[in-house]
Amino acid sequence: FPERRYPAVSGREERAVKARLLGVIFEGAAPAPRDRLLLGLARATGLLSLILAPEELERARPRIAEVAGGEPLVGSLDAALHDILDDITRAGYLS
């Protein structure tokens, strides 16, 4: 992937990423590989609830699954995060 750095100065870059992801989710824009990875990571870590209202998230789930599911690395990420959470739960850190 080409590298792009976003200095945290104005928030413009964050808004651009959010707009791009929302375009992929709600407007059917073609996702770039980085969009697939970002959506998969946000889905796996529960971060989508920070940018979408609950009703939006529920409506968007099929499209998010379609986009993120097309990226093999996202499947590996999902499995690894679930394993980690299972280990943490078994160890008693989450109740």
Tab-separated table of N, CA and C in Angstrom:
chain	number	residue	atom	x	y	z
A	1	PHE	N	0.833	-1.177	0.000
A	1	PHE	CA	0.000	0.000	0.000
A	1	PHE	C	0.882	1.247	0.000
A	2	PRO	N	0.502	2.240	-0.745
A	2	PRO	CA	1.263	3.480	-0.648
A	2	PRO	C	1.069	4.067	0.749
A	3	GLU	N	2.104	4.688	1.244
A	3	GLU	CA	2.040	5.236	2.590
A	3	GLU	C	1.527	6.662	2.540
A	4	ARG	N	0.611	6.954	3.441
A	4	ARG	CA	0.073	8.301	3.559
A	4	ARG	C	0.045	8.641	5.035
A	5	ARG	N	0.625	9.750	5.405
A	5	ARG	CA	0.667	10.158	6.814
A	5	ARG	C	-0.310	11.306	7.030
A	6	TYR	N	-1.006	11.221	8.150
A	6	TYR	CA	-1.969	12.243	8.513
A	6	TYR	C	-1.579	12.883	9.838
A	7	PRO	N	-0.965	14.044	9.792
A	7	PRO	CA	-0.657	14.709	11.065
A	7	PRO	C	-1.945	15.204	11.723
A	8	ALA	N	-2.042	15.031	13.023
A	8	ALA	CA	-3.245	15.444	13.751
A	8	ALA	C	-3.192	16.939	14.013
A	9	VAL	N	-3.618	17.716	13.018
A	9	VAL	CA	-3.568	19.157	13.166
A	9	VAL	C	-4.968	19.741	13.088
A	10	SER	N	-5.635	19.545	11.981
A	10	SER	CA	-6.929	20.192	11.765
A	10	SER	C	-8.108	19.241	11.839
A	11	GLY	N	-7.864	17.950	11.784
A	11	GLY	CA	-8.971	16.998	11.722
A	11	GLY	C	-9.473	16.772	10.307
A	12	ARG	N	-8.936	17.518	9.359
A	12	ARG	CA	-9.372	17.401	7.961
A	12	ARG	C	-9.150	15.991	7.427
A	13	GLU	N	-8.012	15.419	7.766
A	13	GLU	CA	-7.683	14.091	7.267
A	13	GLU	C	-8.634	13.039	7.822
A	14	GLU	N	-8.947	13.153	9.108
A	14	GLU	CA	-9.883	12.199	9.722
A	14	GLU	C	-11.256	12.308	9.073
A	15	ARG	N	-11.676	13.540	8.804
A	15	ARG	CA	-12.975	13.732	8.142
A	15	ARG	C	-12.968	13.136	6.734
A	16	ALA	N	-11.827	13.248	6.051
A	16	ALA	CA	-11.716	12.695	4.694
A	16	ALA	C	-11.818	11.171	4.721
A	17	VAL	N	-11.163	10.537	5.679
A	17	VAL	CA	-11.235	9.076	5.791
A	17	VAL	C	-12.660	8.654	6.129
A	18	LYS	N	-13.268	9.338	7.089
A	18	LYS	CA	-14.642	9.006	7.473
A	18	LYS	C	-15.588	9.171	6.282
A	19	ALA	N	-15.437	10.265	5.541
A	19	ALA	CA	-16.291	10.491	4.366
A	19	ALA	C	-16.096	9.395	3.331
A	20	ARG	N	-14.843	8.989	3.123
A	20	ARG	CA	-14.570	7.931	2.149
A	20	ARG	C	-15.226	6.621	2.582
A	21	LEU	N	-15.102	6.272	3.880
A	21	LEU	CA	-15.700	5.025	4.367
A	21	LEU	C	-17.222	5.085	4.332
A	22	LEU	N	-17.788	6.228	4.675
A	22	LEU	CA	-19.246	6.357	4.613
A	22	LEU	C	-19.741	6.259	3.173
A	23	GLY	N	-18.956	6.781	2.227
A	23	GLY	CA	-19.308	6.640	0.818
A	23	GLY	C	-19.322	5.182	0.381
A	24	VAL	N	-18.367	4.422	0.866
A	24	VAL	CA	-18.317	2.988	0.550
A	24	VAL	C	-19.524	2.275	1.166
A	25	ILE	N	-19.841	2.618	2.401
A	25	ILE	CA	-20.915	1.923	3.111
A	25	ILE	C	-22.292	2.299	2.568
A	26	PHE	N	-22.578	3.590	2.483
A	26	PHE	CA	-23.948	4.027	2.200
A	26	PHE	C	-24.214	4.421	0.757
A	27	GLU	N	-23.156	4.721	-0.003
A	27	GLU	CA	-23.375	5.157	-1.379
A	27	GLU	C	-22.900	4.146	-2.402
A	28	GLY	N	-22.362	3.033	-1.926
A	28	GLY	CA	-21.924	1.992	-2.832
A	28	GLY	C	-20.645	2.301	-3.586
A	29	ALA	N	-19.859	3.261	-3.085
A	29	ALA	CA	-18.584	3.577	-3.743
A	29	ALA	C	-17.691	2.336	-3.723
A	30	ALA	N	-16.895	2.190	-4.766
A	30	ALA	CA	-15.984	1.047	-4.846
A	30	ALA	C	-14.898	1.182	-3.769
A	31	PRO	N	-14.745	0.161	-2.927
A	31	PRO	CA	-13.740	0.263	-1.859
A	31	PRO	C	-12.334	-0.038	-2.362
A	32	ALA	N	-11.400	0.777	-1.920
A	32	ALA	CA	-9.981	0.491	-2.153
A	32	ALA	C	-9.567	-0.572	-1.132
A	33	PRO	N	-8.470	-1.273	-1.367
A	33	PRO	CA	-8.024	-2.270	-0.381
A	33	PRO	C	-7.881	-1.687	1.024
A	34	ARG	N	-7.396	-0.463	1.129
A	34	ARG	CA	-7.257	0.147	2.463
A	34	ARG	C	-8.619	0.373	3.115
A	35	ASP	N	-9.651	0.655	2.316
A	35	ASP	CA	-10.998	0.827	2.868
A	35	ASP	C	-11.511	-0.497	3.435
A	36	ARG	N	-11.241	-1.583	2.709
A	36	ARG	CA	-11.642	-2.910	3.191
A	36	ARG	C	-10.969	-3.220	4.529
A	37	LEU	N	-9.675	-2.914	4.610
A	37	LEU	CA	-8.939	-3.177	5.847
A	37	LEU	C	-9.413	-2.287	6.983
A	38	LEU	N	-9.620	-1.015	6.718
A	38	LEU	CA	-10.091	-0.106	7.758
A	38	LEU	C	-11.464	-0.513	8.278
A	39	LEU	N	-12.366	-0.863	7.367
A	39	LEU	CA	-13.694	-1.294	7.802
A	39	LEU	C	-13.622	-2.595	8.584
A	40	GLY	N	-12.786	-3.514	8.138
A	40	GLY	CA	-12.633	-4.772	8.867
A	40	GLY	C	-12.055	-4.557	10.248
A	41	LEU	N	-11.066	-3.701	10.349
A	41	LEU	CA	-10.461	-3.401	11.645
A	41	LEU	C	-11.464	-2.693	12.554
A	42	ALA	N	-12.165	-1.719	12.021
A	42	ALA	CA	-13.164	-0.998	12.815
A	42	ALA	C	-14.284	-1.933	13.266
A	43	ARG	N	-14.687	-2.843	12.396
A	43	ARG	CA	-15.739	-3.804	12.763
A	43	ARG	C	-15.241	-4.749	13.843
A	44	ALA	N	-14.050	-5.282	13.667
A	44	ALA	CA	-13.511	-6.267	14.616
A	44	ALA	C	-13.270	-5.670	15.996
A	45	THR	N	-12.941	-4.389	16.044
A	45	THR	CA	-12.622	-3.757	17.325
A	45	THR	C	-13.794	-2.996	17.932
A	46	GLY	N	-14.920	-2.976	17.235
A	46	GLY	CA	-16.094	-2.288	17.768
A	46	GLY	C	-16.070	-0.779	17.598
A	47	LEU	N	-15.181	-0.274	16.765
A	47	LEU	CA	-15.065	1.171	16.598
A	47	LEU	C	-16.145	1.779	15.706
A	48	LEU	N	-16.848	0.963	14.951
A	48	LEU	CA	-17.886	1.510	14.080
A	48	LEU	C	-18.984	2.197	14.874
A	49	SER	N	-19.208	1.742	16.092
A	49	SER	CA	-20.245	2.368	16.921
A	49	SER	C	-19.855	3.786	17.342
A	50	LEU	N	-18.589	4.152	17.158
A	50	LEU	CA	-18.166	5.514	17.476
A	50	LEU	C	-18.447	6.494	16.341
A	51	ILE	N	-18.633	5.982	15.131
A	51	ILE	CA	-18.882	6.885	14.001
A	51	ILE	C	-20.279	6.736	13.412
A	52	LEU	N	-20.989	5.686	13.793
A	52	LEU	CA	-22.335	5.474	13.280
A	52	LEU	C	-23.325	5.365	14.434
A	53	ALA	N	-24.484	5.966	14.255
A	53	ALA	CA	-25.573	5.802	15.220
A	53	ALA	C	-26.024	4.346	15.188
A	54	PRO	N	-26.611	3.849	16.274
A	54	PRO	CA	-27.018	2.433	16.312
A	54	PRO	C	-27.890	2.004	15.132
A	55	GLU	N	-28.848	2.843	14.739
A	55	GLU	CA	-29.716	2.464	13.618
A	55	GLU	C	-28.957	2.480	12.297
A	56	GLU	N	-28.008	3.388	12.140
A	56	GLU	CA	-27.170	3.404	10.939
A	56	GLU	C	-26.289	2.160	10.878
A	57	LEU	N	-25.717	1.813	12.016
A	57	LEU	CA	-24.848	0.639	12.072
A	57	LEU	C	-25.622	-0.622	11.717
A	58	GLU	N	-26.818	-0.745	12.246
A	58	GLU	CA	-27.635	-1.928	11.947
A	58	GLU	C	-27.952	-1.999	10.455
A	59	ARG	N	-28.288	-0.855	9.871
A	59	ARG	CA	-28.606	-0.805	8.438
A	59	ARG	C	-27.362	-1.086	7.589
A	60	ALA	N	-26.198	-0.696	8.084
A	60	ALA	CA	-24.962	-0.817	7.316
A	60	ALA	C	-24.290	-2.181	7.439
A	61	ARG	N	-24.670	-2.995	8.409
A	61	ARG	CA	-23.979	-4.270	8.657
A	61	ARG	C	-23.815	-5.150	7.417
A	62	PRO	N	-24.858	-5.333	6.589
A	62	PRO	CA	-24.659	-6.186	5.407
A	62	PRO	C	-23.586	-5.644	4.450
A	63	ARG	N	-23.584	-4.345	4.230
A	63	ARG	CA	-22.588	-3.755	3.320
A	63	ARG	C	-21.186	-3.828	3.927
A	64	ILE	N	-21.087	-3.582	5.226
A	64	ILE	CA	-19.786	-3.670	5.889
A	64	ILE	C	-19.249	-5.093	5.785
A	65	ALA	N	-20.109	-6.077	6.005
A	65	ALA	CA	-19.691	-7.472	5.895
A	65	ALA	C	-19.259	-7.797	4.468
A	66	GLU	N	-19.983	-7.276	3.500
A	66	GLU	CA	-19.635	-7.507	2.090
A	66	GLU	C	-18.271	-6.908	1.764
A	67	VAL	N	-18.039	-5.681	2.180
A	67	VAL	CA	-16.793	-4.987	1.863
A	67	VAL	C	-15.625	-5.601	2.623
A	68	ALA	N	-15.771	-5.728	3.931
A	68	ALA	CA	-14.674	-6.245	4.751
A	68	ALA	C	-14.439	-7.726	4.493
A	69	GLY	N	-15.488	-8.447	4.164
A	69	GLY	CA	-15.363	-9.882	3.921
A	69	GLY	C	-14.578	-10.218	2.668
A	70	GLY	N	-14.409	-9.256	1.791
A	70	GLY	CA	-13.661	-9.488	0.561
A	70	GLY	C	-12.155	-9.378	0.733
A	71	GLU	N	-11.708	-9.144	1.952
A	71	GLU	CA	-10.282	-8.961	2.223
A	71	GLU	C	-9.790	-10.087	3.121
A	72	PRO	N	-8.924	-10.978	2.618
A	72	PRO	CA	-8.463	-12.129	3.414
A	72	PRO	C	-7.830	-11.747	4.745
A	73	LEU	N	-7.111	-10.661	4.777
A	73	LEU	CA	-6.463	-10.250	6.015
A	73	LEU	C	-7.480	-9.926	7.105
A	74	VAL	N	-8.649	-9.427	6.710
A	74	VAL	CA	-9.692	-9.109	7.687
A	74	VAL	C	-10.172	-10.374	8.377
A	75	GLY	N	-10.308	-11.463	7.639
A	75	GLY	CA	-10.706	-12.729	8.257
A	75	GLY	C	-9.702	-13.191	9.295
A	76	SER	N	-8.427	-13.061	8.981
A	76	SER	CA	-7.382	-13.421	9.944
A	76	SER	C	-7.426	-12.503	11.156
A	77	LEU	N	-7.660	-11.232	10.927
A	77	LEU	CA	-7.757	-10.269	12.019
A	77	LEU	C	-8.939	-10.600	12.926
A	78	ASP	N	-10.088	-10.874	12.329
A	78	ASP	CA	-11.267	-11.258	13.118
A	78	ASP	C	-10.971	-12.462	13.999
A	79	ALA	N	-10.377	-13.482	13.418
A	79	ALA	CA	-10.080	-14.701	14.178
A	79	ALA	C	-9.099	-14.412	15.312
A	80	ALA	N	-8.073	-13.627	15.038
A	80	ALA	CA	-7.080	-13.314	16.076
A	80	ALA	C	-7.699	-12.506	17.206
A	81	LEU	N	-8.506	-11.516	16.874
A	81	LEU	CA	-9.138	-10.715	17.923
A	81	LEU	C	-10.122	-11.533	18.751
A	82	HIS	N	-10.859	-12.412	18.109
A	82	HIS	CA	-11.776	-13.274	18.867
A	82	HIS	C	-10.997	-14.200	19.800
A	83	ASP	N	-9.879	-14.729	19.341
A	83	ASP	CA	-9.043	-15.571	20.202
A	83	ASP	C	-8.535	-14.794	21.410
A	84	ILE	N	-8.103	-13.563	21.170
A	84	ILE	CA	-7.603	-12.726	22.265
A	84	ILE	C	-8.712	-12.444	23.273
A	85	LEU	N	-9.879	-12.063	22.775
A	85	LEU	CA	-10.996	-11.784	23.680
A	85	LEU	C	-11.425	-13.025	24.444
A	86	ASP	N	-11.416	-14.171	23.796
A	86	ASP	CA	-11.729	-15.428	24.492
A	86	ASP	C	-10.726	-15.699	25.607
A	87	ASP	N	-9.446	-15.498	25.328
A	87	ASP	CA	-8.411	-15.695	26.345
A	87	ASP	C	-8.594	-14.728	27.504
A	88	ILE	N	-8.887	-13.488	27.209
A	88	ILE	CA	-9.090	-12.492	28.271
A	88	ILE	C	-10.310	-12.861	29.111
A	89	THR	N	-11.365	-13.283	28.459
A	89	THR	CA	-12.577	-13.668	29.184
A	89	THR	C	-12.321	-14.875	30.067
A	90	ARG	N	-11.636	-15.873	29.525
A	90	ARG	CA	-11.322	-17.073	30.319
A	90	ARG	C	-10.426	-16.740	31.510
A	91	ALA	N	-9.554	-15.773	31.342
A	91	ALA	CA	-8.648	-15.395	32.431
A	91	ALA	C	-9.368	-14.554	33.485
A	92	GLY	N	-10.586	-14.135	33.200
A	92	GLY	CA	-11.378	-13.414	34.187
A	92	GLY	C	-11.206	-11.910	34.165
A	93	TYR	N	-10.566	-11.379	33.114
A	93	TYR	CA	-10.380	-9.923	33.051
A	93	TYR	C	-11.623	-9.201	32.596
A	94	LEU	N	-12.488	-9.860	31.873
A	94	LEU	CA	-13.768	-9.283	31.459
A	94	LEU	C	-14.881	-10.089	32.097
A	95	SER	N	-15.836	-9.390	32.647
A	95	SER	CA	-16.979	-10.132	33.209
A	95	SER	C	-18.273	-9.578	32.720
